[in-house]
PDB file of C-alpha atoms in Angstrom:
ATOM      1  CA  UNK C  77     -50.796  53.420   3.675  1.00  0.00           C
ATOM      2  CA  UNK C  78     -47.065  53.137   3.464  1.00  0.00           C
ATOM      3  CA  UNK C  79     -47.270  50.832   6.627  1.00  0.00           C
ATOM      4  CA  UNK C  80     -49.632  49.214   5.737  1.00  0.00           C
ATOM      5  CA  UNK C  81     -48.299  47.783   2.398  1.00  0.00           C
ATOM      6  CA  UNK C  82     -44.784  47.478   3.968  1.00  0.00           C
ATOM      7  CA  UNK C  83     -46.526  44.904   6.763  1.00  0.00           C
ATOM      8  CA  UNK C  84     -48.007  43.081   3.664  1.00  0.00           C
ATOM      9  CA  UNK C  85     -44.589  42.693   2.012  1.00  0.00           C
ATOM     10  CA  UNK C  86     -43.581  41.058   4.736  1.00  0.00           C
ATOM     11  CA  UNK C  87     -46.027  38.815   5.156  1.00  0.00           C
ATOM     12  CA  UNK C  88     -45.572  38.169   1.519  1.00  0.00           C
ATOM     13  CA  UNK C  89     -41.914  37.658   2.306  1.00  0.00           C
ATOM     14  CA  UNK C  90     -42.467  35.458   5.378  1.00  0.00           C
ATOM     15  CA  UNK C  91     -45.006  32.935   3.167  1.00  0.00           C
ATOM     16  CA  UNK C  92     -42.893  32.973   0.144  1.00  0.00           C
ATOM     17  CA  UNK C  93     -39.708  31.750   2.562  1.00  0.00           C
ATOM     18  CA  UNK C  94     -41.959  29.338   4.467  1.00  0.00           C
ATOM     19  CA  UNK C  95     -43.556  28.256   0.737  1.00  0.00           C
ATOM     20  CA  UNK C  96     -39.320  27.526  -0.153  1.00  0.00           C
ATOM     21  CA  UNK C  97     -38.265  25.912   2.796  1.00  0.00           C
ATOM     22  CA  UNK C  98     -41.134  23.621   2.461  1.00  0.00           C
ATOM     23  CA  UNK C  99     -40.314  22.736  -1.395  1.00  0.00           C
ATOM     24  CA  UNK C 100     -36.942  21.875  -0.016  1.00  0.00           C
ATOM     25  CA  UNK C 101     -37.675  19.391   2.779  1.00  0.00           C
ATOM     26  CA  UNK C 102     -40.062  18.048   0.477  1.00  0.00           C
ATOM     27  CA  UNK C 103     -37.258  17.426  -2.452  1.00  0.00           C
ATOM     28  CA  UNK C 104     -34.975  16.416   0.253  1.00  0.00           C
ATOM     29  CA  UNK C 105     -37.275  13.946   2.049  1.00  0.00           C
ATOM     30  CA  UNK C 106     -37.893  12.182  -1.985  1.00  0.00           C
ATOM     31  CA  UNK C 107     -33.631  11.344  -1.889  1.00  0.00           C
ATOM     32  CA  UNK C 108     -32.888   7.951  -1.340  1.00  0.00           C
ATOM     33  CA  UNK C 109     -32.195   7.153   2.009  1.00  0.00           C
ATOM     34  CA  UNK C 110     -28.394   6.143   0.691  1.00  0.00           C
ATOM     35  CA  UNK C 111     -27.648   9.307  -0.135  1.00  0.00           C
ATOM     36  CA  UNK C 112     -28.906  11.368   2.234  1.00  0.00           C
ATOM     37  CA  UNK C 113     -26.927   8.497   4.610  1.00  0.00           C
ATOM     38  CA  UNK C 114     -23.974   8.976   3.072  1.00  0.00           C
ATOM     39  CA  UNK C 115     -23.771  12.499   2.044  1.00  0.00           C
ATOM     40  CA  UNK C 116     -23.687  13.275   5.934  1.00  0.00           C
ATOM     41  CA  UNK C 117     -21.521  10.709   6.626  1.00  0.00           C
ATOM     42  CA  UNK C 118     -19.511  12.266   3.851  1.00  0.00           C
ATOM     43  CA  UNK C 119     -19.709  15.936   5.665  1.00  0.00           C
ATOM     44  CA  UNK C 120     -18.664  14.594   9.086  1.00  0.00           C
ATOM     45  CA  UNK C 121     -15.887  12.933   7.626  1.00  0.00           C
ATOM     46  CA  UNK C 122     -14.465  15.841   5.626  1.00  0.00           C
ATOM     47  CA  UNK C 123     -15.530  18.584   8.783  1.00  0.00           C
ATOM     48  CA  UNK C 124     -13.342  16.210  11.160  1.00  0.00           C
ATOM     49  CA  UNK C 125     -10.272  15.794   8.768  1.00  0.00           C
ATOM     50  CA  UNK C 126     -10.131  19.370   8.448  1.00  0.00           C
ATOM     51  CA  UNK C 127     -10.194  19.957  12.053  1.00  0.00           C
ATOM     52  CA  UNK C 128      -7.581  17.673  12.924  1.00  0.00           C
ATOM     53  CA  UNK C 129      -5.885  19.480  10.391  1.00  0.00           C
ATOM     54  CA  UNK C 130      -6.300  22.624  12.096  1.00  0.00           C
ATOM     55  CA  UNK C 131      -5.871  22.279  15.448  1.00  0.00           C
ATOM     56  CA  UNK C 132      -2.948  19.444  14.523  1.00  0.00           C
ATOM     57  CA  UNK C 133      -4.263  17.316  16.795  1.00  0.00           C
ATOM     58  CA  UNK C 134      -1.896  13.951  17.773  1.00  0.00           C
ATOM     59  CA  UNK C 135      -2.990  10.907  16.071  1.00  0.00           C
ATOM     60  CA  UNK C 136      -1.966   9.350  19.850  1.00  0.00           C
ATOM     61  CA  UNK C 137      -5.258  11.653  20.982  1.00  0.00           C
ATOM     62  CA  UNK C 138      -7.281  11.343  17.210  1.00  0.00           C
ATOM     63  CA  UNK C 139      -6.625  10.446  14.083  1.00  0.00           C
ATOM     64  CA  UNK C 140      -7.781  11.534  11.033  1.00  0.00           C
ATOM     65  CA  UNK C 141     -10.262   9.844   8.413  1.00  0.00           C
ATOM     66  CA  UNK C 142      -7.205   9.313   5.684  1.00  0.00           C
ATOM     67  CA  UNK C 143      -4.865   7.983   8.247  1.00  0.00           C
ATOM     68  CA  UNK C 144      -7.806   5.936   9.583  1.00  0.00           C
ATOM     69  CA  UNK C 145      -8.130   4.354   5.862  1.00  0.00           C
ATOM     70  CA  UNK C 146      -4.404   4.029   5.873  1.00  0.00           C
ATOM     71  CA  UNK C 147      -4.326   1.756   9.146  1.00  0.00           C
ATOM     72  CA  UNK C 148      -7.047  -0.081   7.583  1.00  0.00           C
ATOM     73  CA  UNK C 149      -5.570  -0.816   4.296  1.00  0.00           C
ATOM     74  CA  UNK C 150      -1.970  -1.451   5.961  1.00  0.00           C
ATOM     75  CA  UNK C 151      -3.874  -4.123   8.281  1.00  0.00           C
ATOM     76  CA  UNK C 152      -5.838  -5.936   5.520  1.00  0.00           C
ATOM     77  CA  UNK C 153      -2.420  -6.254   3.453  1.00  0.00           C
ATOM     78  CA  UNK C 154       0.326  -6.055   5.314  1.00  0.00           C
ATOM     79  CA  UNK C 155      -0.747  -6.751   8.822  1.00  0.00           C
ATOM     80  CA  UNK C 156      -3.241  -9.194  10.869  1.00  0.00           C
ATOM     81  CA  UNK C 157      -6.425  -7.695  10.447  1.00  0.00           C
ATOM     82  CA  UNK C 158      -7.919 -10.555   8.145  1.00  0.00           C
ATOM     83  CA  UNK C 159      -6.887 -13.117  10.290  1.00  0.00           C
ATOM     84  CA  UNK C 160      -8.834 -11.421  13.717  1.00  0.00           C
ATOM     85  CA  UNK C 161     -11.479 -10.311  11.203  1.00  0.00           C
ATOM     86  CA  UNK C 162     -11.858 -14.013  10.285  1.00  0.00           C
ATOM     87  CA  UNK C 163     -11.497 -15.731  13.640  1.00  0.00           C
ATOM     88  CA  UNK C 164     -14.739 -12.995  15.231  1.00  0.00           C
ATOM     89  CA  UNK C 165     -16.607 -13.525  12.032  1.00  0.00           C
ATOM     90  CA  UNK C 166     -16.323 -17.280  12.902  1.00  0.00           C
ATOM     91  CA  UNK C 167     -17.441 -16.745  16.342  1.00  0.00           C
ATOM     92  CA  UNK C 168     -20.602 -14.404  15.353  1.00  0.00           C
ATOM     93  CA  UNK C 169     -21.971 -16.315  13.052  1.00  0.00           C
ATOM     94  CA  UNK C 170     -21.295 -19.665  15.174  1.00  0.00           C
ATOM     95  CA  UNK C 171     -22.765 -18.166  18.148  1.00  0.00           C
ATOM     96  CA  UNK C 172     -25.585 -16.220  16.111  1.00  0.00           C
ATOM     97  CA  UNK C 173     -26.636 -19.989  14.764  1.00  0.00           C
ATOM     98  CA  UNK C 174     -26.664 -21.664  17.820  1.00  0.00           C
ATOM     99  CA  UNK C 175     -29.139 -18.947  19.175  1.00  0.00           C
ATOM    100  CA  UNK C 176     -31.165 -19.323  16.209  1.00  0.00           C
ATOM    101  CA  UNK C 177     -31.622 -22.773  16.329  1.00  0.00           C
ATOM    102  CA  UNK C 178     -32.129 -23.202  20.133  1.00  0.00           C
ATOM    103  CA  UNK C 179     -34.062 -19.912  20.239  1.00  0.00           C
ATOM    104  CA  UNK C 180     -36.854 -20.987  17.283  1.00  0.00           C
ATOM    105  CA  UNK C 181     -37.210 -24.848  19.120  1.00  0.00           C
ATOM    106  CA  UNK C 182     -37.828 -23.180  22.757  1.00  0.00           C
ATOM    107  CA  UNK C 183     -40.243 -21.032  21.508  1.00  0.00           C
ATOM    108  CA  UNK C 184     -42.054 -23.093  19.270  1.00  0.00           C
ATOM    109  CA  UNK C 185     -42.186 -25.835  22.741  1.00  0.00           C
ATOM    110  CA  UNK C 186     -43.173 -22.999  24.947  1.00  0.00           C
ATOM    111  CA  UNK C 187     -46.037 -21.713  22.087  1.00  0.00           C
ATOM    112  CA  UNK C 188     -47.171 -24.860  22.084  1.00  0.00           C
ATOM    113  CA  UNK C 189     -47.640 -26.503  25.662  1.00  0.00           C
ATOM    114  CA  UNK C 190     -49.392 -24.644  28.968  1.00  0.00           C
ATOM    115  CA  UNK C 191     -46.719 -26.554  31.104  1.00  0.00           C
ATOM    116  CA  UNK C 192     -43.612 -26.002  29.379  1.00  0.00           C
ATOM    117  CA  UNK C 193     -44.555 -22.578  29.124  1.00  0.00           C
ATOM    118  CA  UNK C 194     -44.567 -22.521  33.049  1.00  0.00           C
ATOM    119  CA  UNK C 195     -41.694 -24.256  33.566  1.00  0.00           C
ATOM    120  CA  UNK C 196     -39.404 -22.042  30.903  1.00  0.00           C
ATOM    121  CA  UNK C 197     -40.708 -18.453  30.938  1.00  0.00           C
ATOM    122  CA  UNK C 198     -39.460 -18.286  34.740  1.00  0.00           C
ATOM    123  CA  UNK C 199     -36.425 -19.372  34.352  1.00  0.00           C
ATOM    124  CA  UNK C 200     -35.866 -17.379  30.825  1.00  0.00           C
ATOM    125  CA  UNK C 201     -37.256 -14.310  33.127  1.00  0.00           C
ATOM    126  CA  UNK C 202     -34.266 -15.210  35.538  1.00  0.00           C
ATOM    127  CA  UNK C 203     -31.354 -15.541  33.029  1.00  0.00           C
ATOM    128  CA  UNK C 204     -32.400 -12.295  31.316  1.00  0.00           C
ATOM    129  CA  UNK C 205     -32.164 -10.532  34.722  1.00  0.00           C
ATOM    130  CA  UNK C 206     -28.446 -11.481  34.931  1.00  0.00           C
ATOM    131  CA  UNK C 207     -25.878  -9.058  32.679  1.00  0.00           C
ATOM    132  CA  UNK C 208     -24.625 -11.427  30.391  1.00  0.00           C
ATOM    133  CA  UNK C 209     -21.216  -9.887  30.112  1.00  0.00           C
ATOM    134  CA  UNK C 210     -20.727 -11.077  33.660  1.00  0.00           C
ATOM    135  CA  UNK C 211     -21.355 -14.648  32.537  1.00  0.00           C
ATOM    136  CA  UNK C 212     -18.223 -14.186  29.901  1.00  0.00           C
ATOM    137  CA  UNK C 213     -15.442 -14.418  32.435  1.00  0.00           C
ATOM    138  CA  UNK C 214     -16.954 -17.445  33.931  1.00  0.00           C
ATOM    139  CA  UNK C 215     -17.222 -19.036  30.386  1.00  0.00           C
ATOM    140  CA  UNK C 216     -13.498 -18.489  29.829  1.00  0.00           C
ATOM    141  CA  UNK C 217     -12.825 -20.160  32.977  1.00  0.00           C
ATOM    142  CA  UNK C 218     -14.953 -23.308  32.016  1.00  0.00           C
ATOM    143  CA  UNK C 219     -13.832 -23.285  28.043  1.00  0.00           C
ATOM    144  CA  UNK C 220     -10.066 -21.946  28.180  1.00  0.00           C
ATOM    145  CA  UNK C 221      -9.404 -18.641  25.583  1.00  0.00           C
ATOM    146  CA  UNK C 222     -10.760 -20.747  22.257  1.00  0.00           C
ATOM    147  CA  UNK C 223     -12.904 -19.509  20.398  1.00  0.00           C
ATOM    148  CA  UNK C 224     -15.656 -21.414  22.529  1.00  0.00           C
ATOM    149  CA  UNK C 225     -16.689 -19.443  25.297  1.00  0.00           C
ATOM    150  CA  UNK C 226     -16.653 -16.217  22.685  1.00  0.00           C
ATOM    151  CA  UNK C 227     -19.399 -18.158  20.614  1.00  0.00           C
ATOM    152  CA  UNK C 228     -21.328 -19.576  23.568  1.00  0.00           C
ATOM    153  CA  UNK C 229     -21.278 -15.871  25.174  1.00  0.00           C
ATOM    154  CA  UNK C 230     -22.316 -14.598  21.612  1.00  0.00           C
ATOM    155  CA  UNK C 231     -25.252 -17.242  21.257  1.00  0.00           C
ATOM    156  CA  UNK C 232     -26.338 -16.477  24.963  1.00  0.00           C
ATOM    157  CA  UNK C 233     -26.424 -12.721  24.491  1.00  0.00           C
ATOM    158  CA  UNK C 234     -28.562 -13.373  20.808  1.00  0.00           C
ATOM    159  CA  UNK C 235     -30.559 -15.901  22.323  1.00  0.00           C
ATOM    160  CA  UNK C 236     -33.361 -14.267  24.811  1.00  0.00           C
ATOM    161  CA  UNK C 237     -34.649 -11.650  21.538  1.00  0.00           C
ATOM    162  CA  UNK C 238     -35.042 -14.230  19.488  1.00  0.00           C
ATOM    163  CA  UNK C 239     -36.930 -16.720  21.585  1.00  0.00           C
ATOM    164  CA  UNK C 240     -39.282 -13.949  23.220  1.00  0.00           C
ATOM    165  CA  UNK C 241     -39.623 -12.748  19.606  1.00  0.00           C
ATOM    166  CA  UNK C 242     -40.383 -16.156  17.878  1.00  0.00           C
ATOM    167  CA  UNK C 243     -42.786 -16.707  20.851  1.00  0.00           C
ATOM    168  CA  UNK C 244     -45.063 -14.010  20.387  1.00  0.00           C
ATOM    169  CA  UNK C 245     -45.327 -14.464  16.905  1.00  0.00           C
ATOM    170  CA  UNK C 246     -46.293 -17.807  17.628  1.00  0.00           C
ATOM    171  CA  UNK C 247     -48.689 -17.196  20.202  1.00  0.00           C
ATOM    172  CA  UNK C 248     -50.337 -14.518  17.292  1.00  0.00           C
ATOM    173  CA  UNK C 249     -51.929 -16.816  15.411  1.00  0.00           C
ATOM    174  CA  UNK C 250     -55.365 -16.827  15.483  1.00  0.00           C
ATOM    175  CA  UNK C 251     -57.333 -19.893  17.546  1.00  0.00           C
ATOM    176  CA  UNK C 252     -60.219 -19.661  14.535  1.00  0.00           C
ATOM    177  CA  UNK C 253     -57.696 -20.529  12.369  1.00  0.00           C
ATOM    178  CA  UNK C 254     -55.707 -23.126  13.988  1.00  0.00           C
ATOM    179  CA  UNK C 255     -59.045 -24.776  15.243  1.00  0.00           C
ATOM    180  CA  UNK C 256     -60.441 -24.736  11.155  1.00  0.00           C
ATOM    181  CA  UNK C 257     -57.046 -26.402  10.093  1.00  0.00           C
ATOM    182  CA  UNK C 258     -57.974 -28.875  12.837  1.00  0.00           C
ATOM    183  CA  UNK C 259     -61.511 -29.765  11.954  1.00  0.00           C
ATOM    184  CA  UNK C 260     -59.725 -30.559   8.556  1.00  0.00           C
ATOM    185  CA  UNK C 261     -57.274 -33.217  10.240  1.00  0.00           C
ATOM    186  CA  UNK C 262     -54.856 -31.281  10.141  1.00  0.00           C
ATOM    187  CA  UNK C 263     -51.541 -32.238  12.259  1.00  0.00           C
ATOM    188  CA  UNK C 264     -49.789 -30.228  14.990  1.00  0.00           C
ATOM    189  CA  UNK C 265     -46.664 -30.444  12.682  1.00  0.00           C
ATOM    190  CA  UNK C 266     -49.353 -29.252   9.596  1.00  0.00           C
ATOM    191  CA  UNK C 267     -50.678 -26.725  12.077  1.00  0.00           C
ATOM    192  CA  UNK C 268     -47.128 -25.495  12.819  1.00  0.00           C
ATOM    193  CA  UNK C 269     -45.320 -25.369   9.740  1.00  0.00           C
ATOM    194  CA  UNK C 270     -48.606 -23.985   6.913  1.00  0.00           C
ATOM    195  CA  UNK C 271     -50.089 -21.893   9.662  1.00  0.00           C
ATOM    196  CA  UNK C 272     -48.055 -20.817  12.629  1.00  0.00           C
ATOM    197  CA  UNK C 273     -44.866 -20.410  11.681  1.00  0.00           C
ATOM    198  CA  UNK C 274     -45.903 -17.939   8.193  1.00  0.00           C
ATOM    199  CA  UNK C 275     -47.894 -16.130  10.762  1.00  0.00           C
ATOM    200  CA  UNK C 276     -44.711 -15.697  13.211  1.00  0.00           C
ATOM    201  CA  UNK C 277     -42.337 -14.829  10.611  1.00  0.00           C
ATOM    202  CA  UNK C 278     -42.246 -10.744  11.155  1.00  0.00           C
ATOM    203  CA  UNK C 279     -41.630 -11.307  14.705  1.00  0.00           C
ATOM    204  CA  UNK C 280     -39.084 -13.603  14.267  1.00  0.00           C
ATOM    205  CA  UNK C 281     -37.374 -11.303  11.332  1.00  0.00           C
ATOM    206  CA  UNK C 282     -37.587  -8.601  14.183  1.00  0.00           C
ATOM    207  CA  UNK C 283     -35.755 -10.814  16.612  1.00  0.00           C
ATOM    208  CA  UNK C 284     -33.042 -12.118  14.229  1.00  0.00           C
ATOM    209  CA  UNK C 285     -32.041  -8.229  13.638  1.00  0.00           C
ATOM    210  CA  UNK C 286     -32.057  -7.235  17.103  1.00  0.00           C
ATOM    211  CA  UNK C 287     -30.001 -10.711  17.613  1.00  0.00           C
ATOM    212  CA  UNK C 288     -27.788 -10.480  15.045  1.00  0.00           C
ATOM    213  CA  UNK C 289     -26.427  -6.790  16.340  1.00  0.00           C
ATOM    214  CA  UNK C 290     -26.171  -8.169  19.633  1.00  0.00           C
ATOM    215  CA  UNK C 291     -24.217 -11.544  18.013  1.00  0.00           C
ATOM    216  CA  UNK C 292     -21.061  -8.669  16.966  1.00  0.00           C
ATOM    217  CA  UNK C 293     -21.301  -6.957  20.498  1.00  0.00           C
ATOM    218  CA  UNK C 294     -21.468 -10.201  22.026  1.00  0.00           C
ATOM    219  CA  UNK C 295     -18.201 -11.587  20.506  1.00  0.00           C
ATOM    220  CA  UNK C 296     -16.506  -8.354  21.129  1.00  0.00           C
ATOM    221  CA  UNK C 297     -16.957  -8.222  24.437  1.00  0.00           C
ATOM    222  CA  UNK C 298     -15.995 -11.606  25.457  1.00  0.00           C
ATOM    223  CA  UNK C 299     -12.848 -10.947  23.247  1.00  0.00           C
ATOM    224  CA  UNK C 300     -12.250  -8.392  25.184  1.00  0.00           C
ATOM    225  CA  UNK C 301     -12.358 -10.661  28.776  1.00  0.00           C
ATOM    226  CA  UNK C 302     -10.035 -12.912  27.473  1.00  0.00           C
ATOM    227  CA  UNK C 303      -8.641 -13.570  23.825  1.00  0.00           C
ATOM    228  CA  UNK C 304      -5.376 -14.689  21.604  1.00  0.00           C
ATOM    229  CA  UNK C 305      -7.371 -13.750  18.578  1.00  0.00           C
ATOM    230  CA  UNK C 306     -10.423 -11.279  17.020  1.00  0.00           C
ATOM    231  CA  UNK C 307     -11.265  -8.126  16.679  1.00  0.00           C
ATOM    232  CA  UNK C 308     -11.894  -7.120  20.224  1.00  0.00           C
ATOM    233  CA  UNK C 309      -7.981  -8.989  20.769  1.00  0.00           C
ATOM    234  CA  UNK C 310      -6.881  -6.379  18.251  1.00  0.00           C
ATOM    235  CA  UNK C 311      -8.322  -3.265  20.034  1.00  0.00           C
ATOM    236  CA  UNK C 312      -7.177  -4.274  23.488  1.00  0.00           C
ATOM    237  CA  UNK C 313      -3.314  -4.805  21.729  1.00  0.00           C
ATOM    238  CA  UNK C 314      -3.529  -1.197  19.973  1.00  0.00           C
ATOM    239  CA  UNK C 315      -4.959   0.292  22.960  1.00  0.00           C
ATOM    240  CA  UNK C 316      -2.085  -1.031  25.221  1.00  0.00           C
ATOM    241  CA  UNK C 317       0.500   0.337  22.114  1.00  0.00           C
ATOM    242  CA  UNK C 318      -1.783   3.953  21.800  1.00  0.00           C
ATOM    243  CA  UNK C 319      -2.075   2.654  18.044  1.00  0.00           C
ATOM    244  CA  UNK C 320      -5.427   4.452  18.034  1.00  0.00           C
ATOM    245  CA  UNK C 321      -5.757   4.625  14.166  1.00  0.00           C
ATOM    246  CA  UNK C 322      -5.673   0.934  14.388  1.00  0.00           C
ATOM    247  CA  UNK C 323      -8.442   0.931  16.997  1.00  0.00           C
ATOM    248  CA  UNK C 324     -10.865   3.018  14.748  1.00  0.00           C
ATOM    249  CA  UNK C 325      -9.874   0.832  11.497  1.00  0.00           C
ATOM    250  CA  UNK C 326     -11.396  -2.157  13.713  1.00  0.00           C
ATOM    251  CA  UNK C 327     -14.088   0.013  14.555  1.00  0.00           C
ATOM    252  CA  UNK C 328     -14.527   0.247  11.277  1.00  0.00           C
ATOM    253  CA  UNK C 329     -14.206  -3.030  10.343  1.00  0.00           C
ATOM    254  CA  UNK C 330     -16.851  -3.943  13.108  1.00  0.00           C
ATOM    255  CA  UNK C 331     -19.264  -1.625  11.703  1.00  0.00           C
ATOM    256  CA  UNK C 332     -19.051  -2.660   8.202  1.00  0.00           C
ATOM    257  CA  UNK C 333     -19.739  -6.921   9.410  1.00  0.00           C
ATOM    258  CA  UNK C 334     -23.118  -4.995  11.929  1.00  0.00           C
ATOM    259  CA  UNK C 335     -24.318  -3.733   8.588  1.00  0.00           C
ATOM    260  CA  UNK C 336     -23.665  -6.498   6.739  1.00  0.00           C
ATOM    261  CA  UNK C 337     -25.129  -8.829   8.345  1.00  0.00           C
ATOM    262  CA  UNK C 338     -27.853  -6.433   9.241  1.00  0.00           C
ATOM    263  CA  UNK C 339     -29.128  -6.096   5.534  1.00  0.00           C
ATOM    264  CA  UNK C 340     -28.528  -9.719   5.084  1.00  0.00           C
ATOM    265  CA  UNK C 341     -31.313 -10.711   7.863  1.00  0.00           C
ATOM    266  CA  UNK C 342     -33.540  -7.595   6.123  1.00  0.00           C
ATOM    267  CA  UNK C 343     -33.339  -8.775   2.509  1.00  0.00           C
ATOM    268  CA  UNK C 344     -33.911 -11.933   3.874  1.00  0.00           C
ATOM    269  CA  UNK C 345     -37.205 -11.298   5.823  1.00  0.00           C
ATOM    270  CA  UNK C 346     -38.369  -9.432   3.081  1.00  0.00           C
ATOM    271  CA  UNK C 347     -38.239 -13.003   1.541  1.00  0.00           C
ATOM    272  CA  UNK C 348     -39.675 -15.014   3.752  1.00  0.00           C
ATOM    273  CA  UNK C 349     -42.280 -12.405   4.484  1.00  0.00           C
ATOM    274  CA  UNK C 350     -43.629 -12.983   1.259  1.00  0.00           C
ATOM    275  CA  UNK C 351     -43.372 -16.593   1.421  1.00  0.00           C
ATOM    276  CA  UNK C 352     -45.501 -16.537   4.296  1.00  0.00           C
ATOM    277  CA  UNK C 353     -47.878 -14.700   3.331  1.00  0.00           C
ATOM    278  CA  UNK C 354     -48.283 -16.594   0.102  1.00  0.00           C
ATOM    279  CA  UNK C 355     -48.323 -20.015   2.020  1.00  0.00           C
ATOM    280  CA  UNK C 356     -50.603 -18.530   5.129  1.00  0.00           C
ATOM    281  CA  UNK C 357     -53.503 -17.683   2.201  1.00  0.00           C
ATOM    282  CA  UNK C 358     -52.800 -21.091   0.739  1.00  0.00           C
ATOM    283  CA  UNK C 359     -53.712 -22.728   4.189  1.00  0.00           C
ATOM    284  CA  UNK C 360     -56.601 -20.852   4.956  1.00  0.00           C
ATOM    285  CA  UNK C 361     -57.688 -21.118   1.262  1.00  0.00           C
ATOM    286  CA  UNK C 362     -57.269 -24.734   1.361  1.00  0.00           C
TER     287      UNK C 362
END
């Protein structure tokens, strides 16, 4: 009897804890995101200051967080981080533009005509095969160390999501559609812009965030081929000097313009995702 009662404590014990733990993933999964973001962020940070601390590591080998901050706030007021911050913001959002623009018109020719579909998808199939790092040196040789070969390396490396992106959105819309719109009169351009283009719009959102991370890595790394100014300029300098505080403060800094501009191109879809919604019921209404 005693055994027996013990065994059901347990189990008791066992469902109660399982009962808890639940009730606790549960209050912790209703947190905003945010939070729960930034309260582990906030963890990592304090666990690796305090082992620096410890172990008094060099800040040659790795800095900590507060002398991190320090490098960072030195460089934004005393030193030449705005200016590089400034000169690869230029090139990211140049570069990020022209593959916008050139991505959006390929697609919505190769959407839109058998043949040029034939004579494009190849060769886009060929260009993506080649690393498009490897192409940065031989930009720098054809543009000089301007800030020109950093944005055309930067629009080349954003280009290829976008356009494959765009083009499968465009290719979504549905042929009842497009052919009711037509018995209407309807124009190609009408077609495009009131029916294709609201359908395509996720797909392109999903290719402008996947291009716009790629835009920042882009213009790092052809910075880091050949530069007189930017970020990735910056990190080579502190890396030949061992400044390695400096080279996590533009770390940081690099971070902080991904996210940015990452949210941007969200809250922005999230926009035109309801515009085209709105405008593709109009169409098919009207």
């Amino acid at each position: 009897m005693t055994a027996s009662n013990s065994s059901s404590s347990r189990q008791t014990l066992t469902v109660e804890r399982e009962a808890g733990n639940t009730e606790t993933r549960r209050r912790l999964s209703d947190l905003p995101g945010w939070l729960l973001s930034s309260t582990t962020v906030l963890i990592l940070l304090t666990v690796w200051e305090v082992v620096v601390r410890t172990f008094d590591i060099s800040v040659i080998l790795f800095p900590a967080p507060t002398r991190i901050v320090q490098a960072l706030v030195e460089g934004f007021t005393d030193g030449p981080f705005l200016r590089h911050t400034w000169v690869t913001l230029q090139e990211i959002i140049y570069g990020f533009g022209i593959a916008v623009v050139s991505g959006l018109l390929v697609a919505v020719w190769v959407s839109s005509s058998r043949l040029a579909e034939k004579i494009v998808l190849p060769i886009v199939v060929v260009l993506q095969t080649v690393p498009k790092v490897a192409l940065a040196p031989l930009f720098l040789v054809w543009f000089g160390f301007g800030m020109e070969s950093k944005i055309l390396t930067t629009a080349l490396i954003a280009f290829f999501p976008i356009l494959v992106n765009a083009t499968l959105g465009f290719n979504s819309t549905s042929s009842d559609q497009v052919n009711m719109m037509r018995s209407f009169g309807a124009t190609r351009l009408q077609v495009l812009t009131r029916l294709r283009l609201p359908t395509a719009i996720p797909s392109i959102i999903a290719g402008l965030d996947v291009a716009v991370v790629l835009s920042v890595i882009g213009a790092i790394v052809a910075e880091f081929v050949g530069s007189q100014a930017g970020l990735g300029y910056l990190i080579i300098a502190s890396n030949t000097s061992l400044d390695v505080a400096t080279m996590f403060a533009a770390l940081v800094v690099l971070s902080t313009i991904g996210l940015v501009l990452h949210y941007a191109v969200v809250l922005g879809g999230r926009r035109l995702a309801f515009w085209s919604e709105e405008n593709r019921a109009r169409s098919v209404a009207n």
